[in-house]
C-alpha cells in the first residue's frame, strides 16, 4: 500500500478472467487473456481470479486454466493468483499449477448447489472438508482455502435463502477449516439493509480476521450501494469484473458483476486507497475488447471519462 492507514486500504480482486468469461458467449484465446491480465496487473490490481478448474466439456472457456495460472505466476510475481475449484481434483490441479488461493464454492441455496456442483449443500460441505484436510497435509506452503458462499442473498431457483441458514453455513465452513469465508450475491438480489445484517451476523460467527471479500453482482442496479453498506460494516475486500462482465451460467437471471472501474472510482473518491491507477484500469478495457470483440461491456466511468474533480485517495490524504 502507499503508506495509507490500514483502515483506509481496500483490496479489489478482479474476477473477470474467471467469473466474467465463464458466462461469455465466445471463447477468449489464451494469448488474448494473458494480454488482458498483463494490462490489469500494470494498472495495479494485486489479486486476480484467473480461472476455474472444471472439466473443459462443461465450461470450454476455462480449458486453459492451468496454462493461465502458470503464466501469471511466472510473468506477474506481484499478482496473487486465485482460482476456483468445486472439488478435490480441481483443487489439486489448481494448486499444482501454482494458484495461491483456491475458492471453493458452497451454495447457501440447496437448488443452486444441485445445479452448480451436482451435489446437495451437505455433500458439498463434506467435499470442502476433504479439500481442507488435503491442504493441511501438504508439505511446504499450502494454498489459502477460501469458502465462497454463493447465493447468500437469494436465489433465482429457490427464491429466499434464510439468513440464519447462511450464518449457520458460515460457522460450519469455519469449523471445517476455511482460511477465509466470503459471501457472494450470485444473483444480484442484495440490498444495503440485507448486506449490513448478513455481514454483521457472519463476521460475528467467523471473526473479522476470517471474513473475506464480498462478491457482488449488479442485476438490480444496487451493486455500488451495497459496497457502501459493506464498507460501513468494516468489509475491506470486494470482487469486481472489468467492464461488468459475468454472471452464473447455473443461476438463471444472473447478470454481470459490479464494474471494476466504477468500484475503484467510488472507493478512491470515498478515501479508500486501492493502489489502482484508474486511467490505466480503463485502458485495460482495450485488450479485453480485442479478445472478445462481440461481448458487451458496461461502465459509467469508462463511458463518461474520469472527471477533472477526481482525486485518488493517496493524493487527497497527502
CSV table of C-alpha atoms in Angstrom, one decimal:
chain,number,residue,atom,x,y,z
A,1,UNK,CA,0.0,0.0,0.0
A,2,UNK,CA,1.0,3.6,-0.4
A,3,UNK,CA,1.7,4.4,3.3
A,4,UNK,CA,-2.0,4.7,3.9
A,5,UNK,CA,-3.6,3.8,7.3
A,6,UNK,CA,-4.8,0.2,7.3
A,7,UNK,CA,-8.4,1.3,7.9
A,8,UNK,CA,-8.3,3.1,4.5
A,9,UNK,CA,-6.9,0.3,2.5
A,10,UNK,CA,-9.4,-1.8,0.4
A,11,UNK,CA,-8.5,-4.8,-1.7
A,12,UNK,CA,-10.1,-5.1,-5.1
A,13,UNK,CA,-10.0,-8.6,-6.6
A,14,UNK,CA,-10.5,-8.7,-10.3
A,15,UNK,CA,-12.7,-11.7,-11.3
A,16,UNK,CA,-13.2,-11.0,-15.0
A,17,UNK,CA,-10.9,-13.7,-16.3
A,18,UNK,CA,-12.8,-16.3,-14.3
A,19,UNK,CA,-16.3,-15.2,-13.4
A,20,UNK,CA,-16.5,-12.8,-16.3
A,21,UNK,CA,-15.5,-15.2,-19.0
A,22,UNK,CA,-17.4,-18.2,-17.7
A,23,UNK,CA,-20.6,-16.6,-18.9
A,24,UNK,CA,-19.3,-15.1,-22.2
A,25,UNK,CA,-20.8,-16.3,-25.5
A,26,UNK,CA,-17.4,-16.6,-27.1
A,27,UNK,CA,-14.1,-18.2,-26.0
A,28,UNK,CA,-11.3,-15.7,-25.5
A,29,UNK,CA,-8.0,-17.0,-26.8
A,30,UNK,CA,-5.3,-17.7,-24.2
A,31,UNK,CA,-2.8,-15.1,-25.6
A,32,UNK,CA,-5.6,-12.5,-25.5
A,33,UNK,CA,-6.4,-13.4,-21.9
A,34,UNK,CA,-2.7,-13.0,-21.0
A,35,UNK,CA,-2.5,-9.6,-22.7
A,36,UNK,CA,-5.6,-8.5,-20.8
A,37,UNK,CA,-4.3,-9.8,-17.4
A,38,UNK,CA,-1.0,-8.1,-18.1
A,39,UNK,CA,-2.8,-4.7,-18.6
A,40,UNK,CA,-4.7,-5.1,-15.4
A,41,UNK,CA,-1.6,-6.1,-13.4
A,42,UNK,CA,0.1,-3.0,-14.8
A,43,UNK,CA,-2.8,-0.9,-13.6
A,44,UNK,CA,-2.1,-2.1,-10.0
A,45,UNK,CA,-4.5,-5.0,-9.4
A,46,UNK,CA,-2.9,-7.2,-6.8
A,47,UNK,CA,-5.3,-10.2,-6.8
A,48,UNK,CA,-6.8,-11.7,-10.0
A,49,UNK,CA,-9.2,-14.6,-10.2
A,50,UNK,CA,-7.6,-16.3,-13.1
A,51,UNK,CA,-9.7,-19.4,-13.9
A,52,UNK,CA,-12.0,-22.2,-12.9
A,53,UNK,CA,-10.6,-25.7,-12.7
A,54,UNK,CA,-13.6,-27.5,-14.1
A,55,UNK,CA,-14.0,-30.0,-16.9
A,56,UNK,CA,-13.5,-28.3,-20.2
A,57,UNK,CA,-16.5,-30.1,-21.7
A,58,UNK,CA,-18.7,-28.3,-19.1
A,59,UNK,CA,-17.0,-24.9,-19.4
A,60,UNK,CA,-14.8,-24.7,-22.6
A,61,UNK,CA,-13.9,-21.1,-21.7
A,62,UNK,CA,-11.7,-22.5,-18.8
A,63,UNK,CA,-9.9,-25.2,-20.8
A,64,UNK,CA,-6.6,-23.3,-20.5
A,65,UNK,CA,-6.9,-22.8,-16.7
A,66,UNK,CA,-3.6,-24.4,-15.7
A,67,UNK,CA,-1.6,-22.7,-18.5
A,68,UNK,CA,-3.0,-19.3,-17.4
A,69,UNK,CA,-2.2,-19.7,-13.8
A,70,UNK,CA,1.4,-20.9,-14.5
A,71,UNK,CA,1.8,-17.9,-16.9
A,72,UNK,CA,0.5,-15.4,-14.3
A,73,UNK,CA,2.8,-16.8,-11.6
A,74,UNK,CA,5.8,-16.6,-13.9
A,75,UNK,CA,5.1,-13.2,-15.5
A,76,UNK,CA,3.5,-11.2,-12.7
A,77,UNK,CA,5.0,-12.1,-9.4
A,78,UNK,CA,3.3,-9.1,-7.7
A,79,UNK,CA,-0.2,-10.6,-8.5
A,80,UNK,CA,-1.8,-13.0,-6.1
A,81,UNK,CA,-3.3,-15.8,-8.4
A,82,UNK,CA,-6.7,-17.0,-7.4
A,83,UNK,CA,-8.6,-19.9,-8.9
A,84,UNK,CA,-12.0,-21.5,-8.3
A,85,UNK,CA,-12.2,-25.3,-7.8
A,86,UNK,CA,-15.5,-27.0,-7.0
A,87,UNK,CA,-14.0,-30.3,-5.9
A,88,UNK,CA,-10.8,-32.0,-4.6
A,89,UNK,CA,-9.5,-32.9,-8.1
A,90,UNK,CA,-9.9,-29.3,-9.2
A,91,UNK,CA,-8.3,-28.0,-6.1
A,92,UNK,CA,-5.3,-30.3,-6.6
A,93,UNK,CA,-4.9,-29.3,-10.2
A,94,UNK,CA,-5.2,-25.6,-9.3
A,95,UNK,CA,-2.5,-25.9,-6.6
A,96,UNK,CA,-0.2,-27.9,-9.0
A,97,UNK,CA,-0.5,-25.0,-11.5
A,98,UNK,CA,0.5,-22.5,-8.8
A,99,UNK,CA,-2.8,-20.9,-7.6
A,100,UNK,CA,-2.2,-19.2,-4.3
A,101,UNK,CA,-5.8,-19.0,-3.2
A,102,UNK,CA,-8.4,-21.7,-4.0
A,103,UNK,CA,-12.0,-20.5,-3.9
A,104,UNK,CA,-14.3,-23.5,-3.1
A,105,UNK,CA,-18.0,-22.7,-3.9
A,106,UNK,CA,-20.6,-23.8,-1.4
A,107,UNK,CA,-24.1,-22.7,-2.2
A,108,UNK,CA,-26.4,-21.5,0.5
A,109,UNK,CA,-29.3,-22.4,-1.8
A,110,UNK,CA,-30.0,-26.1,-2.0
A,111,UNK,CA,-31.4,-25.8,-5.5
A,112,UNK,CA,-28.4,-23.8,-6.7
A,113,UNK,CA,-26.0,-26.3,-5.1
A,114,UNK,CA,-27.5,-29.1,-7.1
A,115,UNK,CA,-27.4,-27.1,-10.3
A,116,UNK,CA,-23.9,-25.7,-9.9
A,117,UNK,CA,-21.9,-28.6,-8.4
A,118,UNK,CA,-24.4,-31.5,-8.8
A,119,UNK,CA,-24.3,-32.1,-5.0
A,120,UNK,CA,-26.5,-31.2,-2.1
A,121,UNK,CA,-25.4,-28.5,0.2
A,122,UNK,CA,-24.4,-31.0,2.9
A,123,UNK,CA,-22.5,-33.1,0.3
A,124,UNK,CA,-20.5,-30.0,-0.8
A,125,UNK,CA,-19.7,-29.1,2.8
A,126,UNK,CA,-18.2,-32.7,3.2
A,127,UNK,CA,-16.3,-32.2,-0.1
A,128,UNK,CA,-15.0,-28.9,1.4
A,129,UNK,CA,-13.8,-30.8,4.5
A,130,UNK,CA,-11.9,-33.2,2.2
A,131,UNK,CA,-10.2,-30.2,0.5
A,132,UNK,CA,-9.1,-28.6,3.7
A,133,UNK,CA,-7.8,-31.9,5.0
A,134,UNK,CA,-5.8,-32.4,1.8
A,135,UNK,CA,-4.4,-28.8,2.0
A,136,UNK,CA,-3.3,-29.3,5.7
A,137,UNK,CA,-1.4,-32.5,4.6
A,138,UNK,CA,0.8,-30.7,2.0
A,139,UNK,CA,4.5,-30.2,2.6
A,140,UNK,CA,5.6,-26.6,2.3
A,141,UNK,CA,3.3,-23.7,1.6
A,142,UNK,CA,-0.3,-24.7,1.1
A,143,UNK,CA,-2.7,-22.6,-0.9
A,144,UNK,CA,-5.2,-20.5,1.1
A,145,UNK,CA,-8.6,-22.2,1.1
A,146,UNK,CA,-11.5,-19.7,0.7
A,147,UNK,CA,-15.0,-20.9,1.2
A,148,UNK,CA,-17.2,-18.9,-1.2
A,149,UNK,CA,-20.8,-18.9,0.0
A,150,UNK,CA,-22.8,-18.4,-3.2
A,151,UNK,CA,-26.4,-17.3,-3.4
A,152,UNK,CA,-26.0,-15.9,0.1
A,153,UNK,CA,-28.5,-13.1,-0.6
A,154,UNK,CA,-31.1,-15.1,-2.6
A,155,UNK,CA,-31.5,-17.5,-5.5
A,156,UNK,CA,-33.5,-17.5,-8.7
A,157,UNK,CA,-34.0,-21.2,-8.4
A,158,UNK,CA,-35.0,-21.4,-4.8
A,159,UNK,CA,-36.1,-17.9,-4.0
A,160,UNK,CA,-35.5,-16.7,-0.5
A,161,UNK,CA,-32.4,-18.1,1.2
A,162,UNK,CA,-32.9,-17.7,5.0
A,163,UNK,CA,-30.2,-15.6,6.6
A,164,UNK,CA,-29.9,-17.9,9.6
A,165,UNK,CA,-29.0,-20.7,7.2
A,166,UNK,CA,-26.3,-18.6,5.6
A,167,UNK,CA,-24.9,-17.8,9.1
A,168,UNK,CA,-25.0,-21.4,10.2
A,169,UNK,CA,-23.3,-22.5,6.9
A,170,UNK,CA,-20.5,-19.9,7.5
A,171,UNK,CA,-20.0,-21.3,11.0
A,172,UNK,CA,-19.8,-24.8,9.7
A,173,UNK,CA,-17.3,-23.9,7.0
A,174,UNK,CA,-15.1,-22.1,9.6
A,175,UNK,CA,-15.2,-25.3,11.7
A,176,UNK,CA,-14.3,-27.3,8.6
A,177,UNK,CA,-11.1,-25.4,8.3
A,178,UNK,CA,-11.7,-22.5,5.9
A,179,UNK,CA,-8.9,-19.9,6.0
A,180,UNK,CA,-11.3,-17.3,4.6
A,181,UNK,CA,-15.1,-17.1,4.2
A,182,UNK,CA,-16.6,-14.9,1.5
A,183,UNK,CA,-20.2,-14.0,0.7
A,184,UNK,CA,-21.4,-13.9,-2.9
A,185,UNK,CA,-24.5,-12.2,-4.1
A,186,UNK,CA,-24.7,-14.5,-7.1
A,187,UNK,CA,-28.0,-13.2,-8.5
A,188,UNK,CA,-27.5,-9.6,-7.5
A,189,UNK,CA,-30.6,-9.6,-5.2
A,190,UNK,CA,-28.9,-8.0,-2.2
A,191,UNK,CA,-29.9,-4.5,-0.9
A,192,UNK,CA,-27.9,-2.4,1.6
A,193,UNK,CA,-30.1,-3.3,4.6
A,194,UNK,CA,-29.6,-7.0,3.9
A,195,UNK,CA,-25.9,-6.5,3.3
A,196,UNK,CA,-25.5,-4.8,6.7
A,197,UNK,CA,-27.4,-7.6,8.5
A,198,UNK,CA,-25.7,-10.5,6.9
A,199,UNK,CA,-22.2,-9.2,7.0
A,200,UNK,CA,-22.6,-8.3,10.7
A,201,UNK,CA,-24.0,-11.7,11.5
A,202,UNK,CA,-21.4,-13.7,9.6
A,203,UNK,CA,-18.5,-11.7,10.9
A,204,UNK,CA,-19.9,-12.3,14.4
A,205,UNK,CA,-19.6,-16.1,14.0
A,206,UNK,CA,-16.4,-16.4,11.9
A,207,UNK,CA,-14.5,-13.4,13.2
A,208,UNK,CA,-13.4,-10.3,11.4
A,209,UNK,CA,-10.0,-11.8,10.5
A,210,UNK,CA,-11.6,-14.7,8.7
A,211,UNK,CA,-14.2,-12.7,6.8
A,212,UNK,CA,-13.1,-12.3,3.2
A,213,UNK,CA,-14.4,-10.4,0.2
A,214,UNK,CA,-17.9,-9.5,-0.7
A,215,UNK,CA,-18.7,-10.7,-4.2
A,216,UNK,CA,-21.5,-8.6,-5.7
A,217,UNK,CA,-23.5,-8.6,-8.9
A,218,UNK,CA,-25.4,-5.6,-10.3
A,219,UNK,CA,-28.6,-7.2,-11.5
A,220,UNK,CA,-30.9,-4.7,-9.8
A,221,UNK,CA,-28.5,-1.7,-10.0
A,222,UNK,CA,-27.8,-1.8,-6.3
A,223,UNK,CA,-24.2,-3.1,-6.5
A,224,UNK,CA,-22.3,0.1,-5.5
A,225,UNK,CA,-24.9,1.0,-2.9
A,226,UNK,CA,-24.2,-2.5,-1.4
A,227,UNK,CA,-20.5,-1.7,-1.4
A,228,UNK,CA,-21.1,1.4,0.7
A,229,UNK,CA,-23.2,-0.5,3.1
A,230,UNK,CA,-20.5,-3.2,3.4
A,231,UNK,CA,-17.8,-0.6,4.0
A,232,UNK,CA,-19.8,0.8,6.9
A,233,UNK,CA,-19.7,-2.7,8.4
A,234,UNK,CA,-15.9,-3.0,8.0
A,235,UNK,CA,-15.6,-5.0,4.8
A,236,UNK,CA,-12.3,-4.3,3.2
A,237,UNK,CA,-12.3,-6.5,0.1
A,238,UNK,CA,-14.5,-6.7,-2.9
A,239,UNK,CA,-14.7,-8.7,-6.1
A,240,UNK,CA,-15.4,-7.0,-9.4
A,241,UNK,CA,-15.1,-7.6,-13.1
A,242,UNK,CA,-13.7,-5.2,-15.7
A,243,UNK,CA,-16.4,-4.0,-18.0
A,244,UNK,CA,-19.0,-5.5,-15.7
A,245,UNK,CA,-18.6,-8.9,-17.2
A,246,UNK,CA,-20.0,-12.0,-15.7
A,247,UNK,CA,-23.0,-14.0,-14.4
A,248,UNK,CA,-23.5,-17.5,-13.3
A,249,UNK,CA,-24.5,-20.0,-16.1
A,250,UNK,CA,-26.1,-22.2,-13.4
A,251,UNK,CA,-28.3,-19.5,-11.9
A,252,UNK,CA,-30.9,-18.2,-14.4
A,253,UNK,CA,-31.1,-14.4,-14.3
A,254,UNK,CA,-27.6,-13.7,-13.0
A,255,UNK,CA,-26.1,-10.8,-14.9
A,256,UNK,CA,-22.8,-9.0,-14.6
A,257,UNK,CA,-20.5,-8.4,-11.7
A,258,UNK,CA,-20.1,-5.0,-10.3
A,259,UNK,CA,-17.9,-3.0,-12.6
A,260,UNK,CA,-14.2,-2.8,-11.5
A,261,UNK,CA,-13.7,0.7,-12.9
A,262,UNK,CA,-16.8,2.1,-11.3
A,263,UNK,CA,-15.9,0.4,-8.0
A,264,UNK,CA,-12.4,1.8,-8.0
A,265,UNK,CA,-13.7,5.3,-8.7
A,266,UNK,CA,-16.2,5.0,-5.8
A,267,UNK,CA,-13.6,3.7,-3.3
A,268,UNK,CA,-11.0,6.2,-4.2
A,269,UNK,CA,-13.5,9.1,-4.1
A,270,UNK,CA,-14.6,7.9,-0.6
A,271,UNK,CA,-11.0,8.0,0.6
A,272,UNK,CA,-10.1,4.3,0.4
A,273,UNK,CA,-6.8,3.5,-1.3
A,274,UNK,CA,-7.0,0.6,-3.7
A,275,UNK,CA,-3.4,1.0,-5.1
A,276,UNK,CA,-5.0,1.0,-8.6
A,277,UNK,CA,-4.4,3.6,-11.4
A,278,UNK,CA,-7.9,4.3,-12.6
A,279,UNK,CA,-6.8,5.6,-16.1
A,280,UNK,CA,-4.7,2.5,-16.6
A,281,UNK,CA,-7.5,0.3,-15.5
A,282,UNK,CA,-9.9,1.9,-18.1
A,283,UNK,CA,-7.2,1.4,-20.7
A,284,UNK,CA,-7.2,-2.3,-19.9
A,285,UNK,CA,-10.6,-2.5,-21.5
A,286,UNK,CA,-8.9,-2.3,-24.9
A,287,UNK,CA,-7.2,-5.8,-24.7
A,288,UNK,CA,-10.5,-7.1,-23.3
A,289,UNK,CA,-12.4,-5.7,-26.3
A,290,UNK,CA,-9.7,-7.1,-28.7
A,291,UNK,CA,-10.1,-10.6,-27.2
A,292,UNK,CA,-13.9,-10.5,-27.0
A,293,UNK,CA,-15.0,-8.0,-29.7
A,294,UNK,CA,-18.7,-9.0,-29.5
A,295,UNK,CA,-19.1,-9.0,-25.7
A,296,UNK,CA,-21.0,-6.0,-24.4
A,297,UNK,CA,-19.2,-4.0,-21.7
A,298,UNK,CA,-20.7,-1.8,-19.1
A,299,UNK,CA,-19.2,1.1,-17.0
A,300,UNK,CA,-20.3,4.6,-16.2
A,301,UNK,CA,-16.8,6.0,-15.6
A,302,UNK,CA,-15.4,4.5,-18.8
A,303,UNK,CA,-18.3,6.0,-20.8
A,304,UNK,CA,-18.1,9.4,-19.2
A,305,UNK,CA,-14.4,9.7,-18.7
A,306,UNK,CA,-12.6,10.4,-15.4
A,307,UNK,CA,-13.9,13.8,-14.1
A,308,UNK,CA,-11.5,16.6,-13.6
A,309,UNK,CA,-12.6,16.7,-10.0
A,310,UNK,CA,-11.4,13.2,-9.2
A,311,UNK,CA,-8.8,12.9,-6.6
A,312,UNK,CA,-7.3,9.4,-5.8
A,313,UNK,CA,-7.3,8.7,-2.1
A,314,UNK,CA,-3.5,8.8,-1.7
A,315,UNK,CA,-3.5,12.3,-3.3
A,316,UNK,CA,-6.3,13.6,-1.1
A,317,UNK,CA,-4.5,12.3,2.0
A,318,UNK,CA,-1.2,13.9,1.1
